[in-house]
Coordinates of C-alpha atoms and ligand atoms in Angstrom, one line a residue:
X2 CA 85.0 105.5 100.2
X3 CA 87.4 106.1 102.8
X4 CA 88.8 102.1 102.5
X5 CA 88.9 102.3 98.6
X6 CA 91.0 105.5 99.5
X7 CA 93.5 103.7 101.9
X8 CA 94.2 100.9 99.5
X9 CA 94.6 102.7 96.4
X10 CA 97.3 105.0 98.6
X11 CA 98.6 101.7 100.0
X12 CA 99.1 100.5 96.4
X13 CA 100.2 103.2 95.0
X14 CA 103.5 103.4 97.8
X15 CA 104.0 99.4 97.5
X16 CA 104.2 100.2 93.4
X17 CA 106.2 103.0 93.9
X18 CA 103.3 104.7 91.0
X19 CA 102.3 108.0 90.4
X20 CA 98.4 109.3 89.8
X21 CA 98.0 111.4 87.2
X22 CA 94.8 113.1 86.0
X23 CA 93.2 115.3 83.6
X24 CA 91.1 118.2 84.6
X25 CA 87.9 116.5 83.3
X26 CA 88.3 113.9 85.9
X27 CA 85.8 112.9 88.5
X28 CA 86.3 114.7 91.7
X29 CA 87.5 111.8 94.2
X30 CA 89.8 110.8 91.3
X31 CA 91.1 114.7 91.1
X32 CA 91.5 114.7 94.7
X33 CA 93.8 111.4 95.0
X34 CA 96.0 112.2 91.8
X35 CA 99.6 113.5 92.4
X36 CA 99.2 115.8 89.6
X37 CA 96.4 117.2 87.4
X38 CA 96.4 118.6 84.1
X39 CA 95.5 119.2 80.4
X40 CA 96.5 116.7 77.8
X41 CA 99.9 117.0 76.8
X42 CA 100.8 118.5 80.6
X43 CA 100.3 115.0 81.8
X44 CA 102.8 113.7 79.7
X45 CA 105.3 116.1 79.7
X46 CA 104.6 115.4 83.6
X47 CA 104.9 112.1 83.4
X48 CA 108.6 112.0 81.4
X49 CA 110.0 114.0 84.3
X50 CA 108.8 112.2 87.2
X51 CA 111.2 109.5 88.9
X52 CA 108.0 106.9 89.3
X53 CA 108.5 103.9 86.1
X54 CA 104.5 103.4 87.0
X55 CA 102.2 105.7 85.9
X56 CA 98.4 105.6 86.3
X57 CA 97.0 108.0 84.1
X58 CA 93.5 108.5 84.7
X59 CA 92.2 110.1 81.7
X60 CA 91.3 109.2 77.6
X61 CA 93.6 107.0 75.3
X62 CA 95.0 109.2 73.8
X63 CA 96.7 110.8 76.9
X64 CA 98.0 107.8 77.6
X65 CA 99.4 106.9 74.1
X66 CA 100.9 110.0 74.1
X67 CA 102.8 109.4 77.3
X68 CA 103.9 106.0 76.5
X69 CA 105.2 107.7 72.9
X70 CA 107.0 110.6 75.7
X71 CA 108.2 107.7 78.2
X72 CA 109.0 104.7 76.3
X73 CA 110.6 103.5 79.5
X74 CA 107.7 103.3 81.6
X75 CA 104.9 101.5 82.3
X76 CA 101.6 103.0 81.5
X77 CA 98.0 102.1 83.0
X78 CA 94.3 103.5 82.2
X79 CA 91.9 102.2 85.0
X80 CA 89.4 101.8 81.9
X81 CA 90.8 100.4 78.2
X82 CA 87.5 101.8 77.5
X83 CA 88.0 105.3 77.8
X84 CA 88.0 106.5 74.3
X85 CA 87.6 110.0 72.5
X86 CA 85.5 110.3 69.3
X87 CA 87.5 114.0 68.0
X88 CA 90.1 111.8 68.0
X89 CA 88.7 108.6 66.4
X90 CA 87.0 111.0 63.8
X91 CA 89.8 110.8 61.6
X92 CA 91.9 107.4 60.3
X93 CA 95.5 107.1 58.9
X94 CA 93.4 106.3 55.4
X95 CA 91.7 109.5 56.0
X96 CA 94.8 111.7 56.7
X97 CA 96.4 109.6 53.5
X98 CA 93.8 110.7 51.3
X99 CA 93.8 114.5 52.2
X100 CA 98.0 114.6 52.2
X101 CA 97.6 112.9 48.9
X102 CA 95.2 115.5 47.6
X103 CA 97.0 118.3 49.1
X104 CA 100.9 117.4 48.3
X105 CA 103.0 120.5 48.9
X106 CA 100.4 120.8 52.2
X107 CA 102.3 120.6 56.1
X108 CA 100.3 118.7 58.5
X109 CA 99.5 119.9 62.1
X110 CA 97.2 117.6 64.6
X111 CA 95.9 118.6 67.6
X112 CA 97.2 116.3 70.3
X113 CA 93.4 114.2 70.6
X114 CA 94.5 112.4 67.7
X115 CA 95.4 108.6 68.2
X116 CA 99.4 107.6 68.0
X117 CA 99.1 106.4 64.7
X118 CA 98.3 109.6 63.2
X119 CA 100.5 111.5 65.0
X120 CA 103.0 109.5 63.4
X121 CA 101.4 110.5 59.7
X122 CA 102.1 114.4 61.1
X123 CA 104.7 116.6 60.9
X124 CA 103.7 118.6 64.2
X125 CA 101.5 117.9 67.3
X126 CA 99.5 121.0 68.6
X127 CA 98.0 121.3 71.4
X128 CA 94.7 123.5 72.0
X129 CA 97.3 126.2 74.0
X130 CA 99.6 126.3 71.3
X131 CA 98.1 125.5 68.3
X132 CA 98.2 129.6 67.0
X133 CA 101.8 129.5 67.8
X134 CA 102.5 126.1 65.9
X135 CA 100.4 127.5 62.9
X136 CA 101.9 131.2 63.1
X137 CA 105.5 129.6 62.8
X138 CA 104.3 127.7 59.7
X139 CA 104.6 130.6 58.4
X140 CA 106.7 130.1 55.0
X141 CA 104.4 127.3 54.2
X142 CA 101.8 128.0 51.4
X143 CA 99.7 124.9 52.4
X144 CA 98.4 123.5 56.0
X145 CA 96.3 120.6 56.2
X146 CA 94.6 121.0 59.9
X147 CA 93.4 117.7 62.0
X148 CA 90.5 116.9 63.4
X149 CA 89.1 119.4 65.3
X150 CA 87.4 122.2 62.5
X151 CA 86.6 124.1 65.8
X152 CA 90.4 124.6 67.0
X153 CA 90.9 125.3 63.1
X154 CA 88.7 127.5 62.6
X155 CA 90.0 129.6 65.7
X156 CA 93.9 129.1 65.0
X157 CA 93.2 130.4 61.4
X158 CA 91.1 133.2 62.4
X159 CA 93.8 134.5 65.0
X160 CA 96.5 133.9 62.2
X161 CA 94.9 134.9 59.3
X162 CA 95.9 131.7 57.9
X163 CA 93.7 129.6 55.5
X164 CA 93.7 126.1 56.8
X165 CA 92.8 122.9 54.9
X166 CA 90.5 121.6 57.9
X167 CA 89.4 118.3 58.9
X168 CA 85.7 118.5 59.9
X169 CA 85.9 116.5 62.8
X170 CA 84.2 117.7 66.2
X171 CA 84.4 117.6 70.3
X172 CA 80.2 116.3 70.8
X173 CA 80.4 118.0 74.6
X174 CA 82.0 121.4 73.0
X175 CA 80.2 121.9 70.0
X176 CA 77.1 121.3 71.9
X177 CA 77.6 124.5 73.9
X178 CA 75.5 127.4 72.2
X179 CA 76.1 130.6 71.9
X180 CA 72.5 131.5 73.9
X181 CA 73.9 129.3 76.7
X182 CA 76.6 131.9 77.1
X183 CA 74.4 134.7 76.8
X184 CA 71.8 133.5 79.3
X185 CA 74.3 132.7 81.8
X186 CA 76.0 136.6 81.2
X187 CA 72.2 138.2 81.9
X188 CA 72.3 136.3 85.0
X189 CA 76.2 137.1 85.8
X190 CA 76.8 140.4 83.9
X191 CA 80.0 141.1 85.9
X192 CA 81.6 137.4 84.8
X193 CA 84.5 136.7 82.9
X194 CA 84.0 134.1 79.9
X195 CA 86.6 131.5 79.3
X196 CA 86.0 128.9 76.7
X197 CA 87.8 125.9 75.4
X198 CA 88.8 126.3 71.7
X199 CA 87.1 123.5 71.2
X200 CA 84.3 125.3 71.1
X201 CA 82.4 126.5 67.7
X202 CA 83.8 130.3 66.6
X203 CA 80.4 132.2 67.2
X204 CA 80.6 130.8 71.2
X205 CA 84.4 132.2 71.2
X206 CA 83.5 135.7 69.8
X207 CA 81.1 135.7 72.6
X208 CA 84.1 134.6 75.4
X209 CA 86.6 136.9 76.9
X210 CA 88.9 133.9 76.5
X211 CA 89.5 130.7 74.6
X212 CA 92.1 128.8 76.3
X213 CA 93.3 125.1 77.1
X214 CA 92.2 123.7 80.0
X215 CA 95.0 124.4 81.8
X216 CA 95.2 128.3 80.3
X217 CA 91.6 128.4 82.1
X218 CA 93.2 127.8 85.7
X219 CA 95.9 129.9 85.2
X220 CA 93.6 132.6 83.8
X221 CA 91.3 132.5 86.7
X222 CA 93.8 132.8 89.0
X223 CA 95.4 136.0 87.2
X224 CA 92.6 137.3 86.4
X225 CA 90.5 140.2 88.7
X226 CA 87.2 139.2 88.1
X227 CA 85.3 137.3 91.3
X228 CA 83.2 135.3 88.6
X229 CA 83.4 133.7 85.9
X230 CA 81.3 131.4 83.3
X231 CA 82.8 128.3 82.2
X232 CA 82.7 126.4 79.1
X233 CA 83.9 123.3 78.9
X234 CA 83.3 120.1 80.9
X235 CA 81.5 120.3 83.7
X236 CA 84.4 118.6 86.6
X237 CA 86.8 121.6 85.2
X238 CA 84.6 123.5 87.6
X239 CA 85.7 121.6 90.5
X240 CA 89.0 122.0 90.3
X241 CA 88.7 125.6 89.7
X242 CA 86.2 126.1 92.8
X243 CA 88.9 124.4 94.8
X244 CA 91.7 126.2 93.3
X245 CA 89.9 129.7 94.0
X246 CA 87.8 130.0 97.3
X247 CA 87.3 133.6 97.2
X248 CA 85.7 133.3 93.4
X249 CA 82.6 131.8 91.8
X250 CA 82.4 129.5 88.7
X251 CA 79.1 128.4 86.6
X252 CA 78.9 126.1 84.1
X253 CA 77.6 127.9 80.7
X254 CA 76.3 124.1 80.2
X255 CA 75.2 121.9 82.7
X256 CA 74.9 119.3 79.5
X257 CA 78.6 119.5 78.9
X258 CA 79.8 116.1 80.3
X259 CA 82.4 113.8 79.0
X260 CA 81.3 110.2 79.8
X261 CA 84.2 109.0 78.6
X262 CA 86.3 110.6 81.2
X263 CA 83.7 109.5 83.8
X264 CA 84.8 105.7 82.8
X265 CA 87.6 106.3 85.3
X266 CA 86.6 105.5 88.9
X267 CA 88.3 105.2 92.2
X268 CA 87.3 101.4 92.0
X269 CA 88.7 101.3 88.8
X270 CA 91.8 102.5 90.1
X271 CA 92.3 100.5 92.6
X272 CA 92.3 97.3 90.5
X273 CA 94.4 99.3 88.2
X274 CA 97.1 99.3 90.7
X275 CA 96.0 95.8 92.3
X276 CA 96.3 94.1 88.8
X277 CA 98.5 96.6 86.7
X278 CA 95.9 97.0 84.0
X279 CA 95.7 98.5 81.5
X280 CA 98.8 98.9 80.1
X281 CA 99.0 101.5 77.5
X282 CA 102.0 101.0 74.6
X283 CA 102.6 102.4 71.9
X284 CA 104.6 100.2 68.9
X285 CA 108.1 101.0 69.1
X286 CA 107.9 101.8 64.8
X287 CA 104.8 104.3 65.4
X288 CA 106.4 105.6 68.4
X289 CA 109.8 106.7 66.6
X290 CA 107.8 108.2 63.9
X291 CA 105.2 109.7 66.2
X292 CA 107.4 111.5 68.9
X293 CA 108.8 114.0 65.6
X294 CA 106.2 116.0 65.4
X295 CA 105.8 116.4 69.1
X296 CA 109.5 117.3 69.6
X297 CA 109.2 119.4 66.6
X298 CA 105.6 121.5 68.6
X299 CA 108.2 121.2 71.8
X300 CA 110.9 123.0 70.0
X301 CA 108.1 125.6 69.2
X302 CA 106.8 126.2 72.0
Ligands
13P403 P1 93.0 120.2 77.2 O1 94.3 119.8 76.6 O2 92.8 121.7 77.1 O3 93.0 119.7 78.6 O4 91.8 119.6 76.4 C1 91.5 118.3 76.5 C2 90.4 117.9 75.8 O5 90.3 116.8 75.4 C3 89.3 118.9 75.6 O6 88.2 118.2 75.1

């Protein structure tokens, strides 16, 4: 492990690249990025760093959505593979139908969507801002919601907000159940819950909070509590175990994994940066149309 190490660093200076990586990352690949975060962090990341190389090691759609951010750069995913079904749930013909069926309707779609919806959109959202984004729509009658029902169903609960939802689903969130949580607060009775939105509404009534991945490390950290159950994907523990010594984590899963973000290995990286694959861009006509609607959630937010 150690020589894979030295050669990706080796790499990465002769490149002049930066590492980026998502908080559902494997832990050698956490622990040789420059920068971890949740989805659109990375990008936003990744516009303001001097580096015209980024690896991103995380899903497709993170990358799209920093090649739609930094046009200028060059993007690579160690695997082209690395794919996420909430967001290939829904297709342009899909979003066409429901705007055609649902005229006078806005459209709002959480950032796992792929760049050629976001270009159908008229604002991104991101799991940490989606009730902001829909509480500002506020003068609109009509919201059409893509594709996660779950993050729906929670921005419109919090808003009070009837939202014309696509039923599309996260298959590692929706499979944590509420008596997962409740078997893991009999054993921890003095733990704090925090739960991606992802998640289905009766598992978030049960949680103390639902928050973005990133809005789960800065929770922990603010928060007094020495415990606290996690759900979410399992490597999010790791980087809050590491974050916070003094405090103890469980998974309210053990099932929850990602395989897709598990795709991305330090071997994978390395030839990544040995043969500057895979290089992730966006169309320059999709790209004009689909970096609106994320300026517009920016402007928000
Ligand atoms: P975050 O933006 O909270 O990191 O969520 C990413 C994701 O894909 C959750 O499944």
């Amino acid at each position: 492990m150690k020589k894979i190490i030295d050669e990706i660093l080796r790499l990465k200076k002769l490149r002049n690249a930066s590492i980026l990586a998502h908080n559902y990352q494997l832990p050698e690949v956490q622990d040789i990025a420059d920068f971890l975060g949740d989805s659109l962090e990375l990008s936003r990341i990744a516009a303001r760093l001097p580096s015209k190389i980024i690896v991103l090691c995380g899903v497709r759609f993170m990358a799209e959505t920093a090649s739609i951010l930094c046009p200028d750069k060059k993007i690579l995913i160690p695997d082209k593979n690395a794919g996420c079904p909430l967001a290939d749930s829904i297709t342009v013909k899909d979003l066409r139908l429901l705007q055609a069926k649902n005229p006078r309707a806005i459209s709002v779609g959480y950032v796992n969507t792929t760049a050629e919806i976001k270009a159908e959109l008229d604002y991104v959202c991101t799991s940490g801002n989606a009730i902001s984004v829909v509480k500002h729509l506020k003068n609109k009658k009509e919201i059409i919601f893509v594709p996660d029902r779950c993050l729906g169903d929670y921005a419109s609960k919090v808003t009070r907000r009837k939202l014309i939802s696509w039923q599309g689903s996260c298959p590692i969130h929706v499979d944590i159940m509420p008596g997962h949580i409740k078997r893991m607060k009999k054993l921890h009775p003095q733990a704090a819950v925090l739960v991606h939105p992802e998640c289905t509404s009766e598992v978030i009534a049960l949680a103390d909070a639902a928050v973005s991945t990133s809005g789960m490390c800065k929770l922990a950290n603010k928060m007094k509590n020495k415990e606290f159950i996690i759900g979410t994907e399992k490597e999010m523990l790791y980087r809050l175990r590491k974050d916070n010594p003094g405090k103890k984590f469980f998974a309210a899963s053990a099932r929850a994994i990602c395989d897709d973000m598990k795709k991305i290995t330090l071997k994978k990286l390395f030839f990544s940066l040995k043969d500057m694959q895979y290089e992730v861009k966006v169309a320059d006509d999709i790209r004009k149309k689909a970096i609106k609607p994320i300026k517009r959630m920016l402007s928000i937010t």
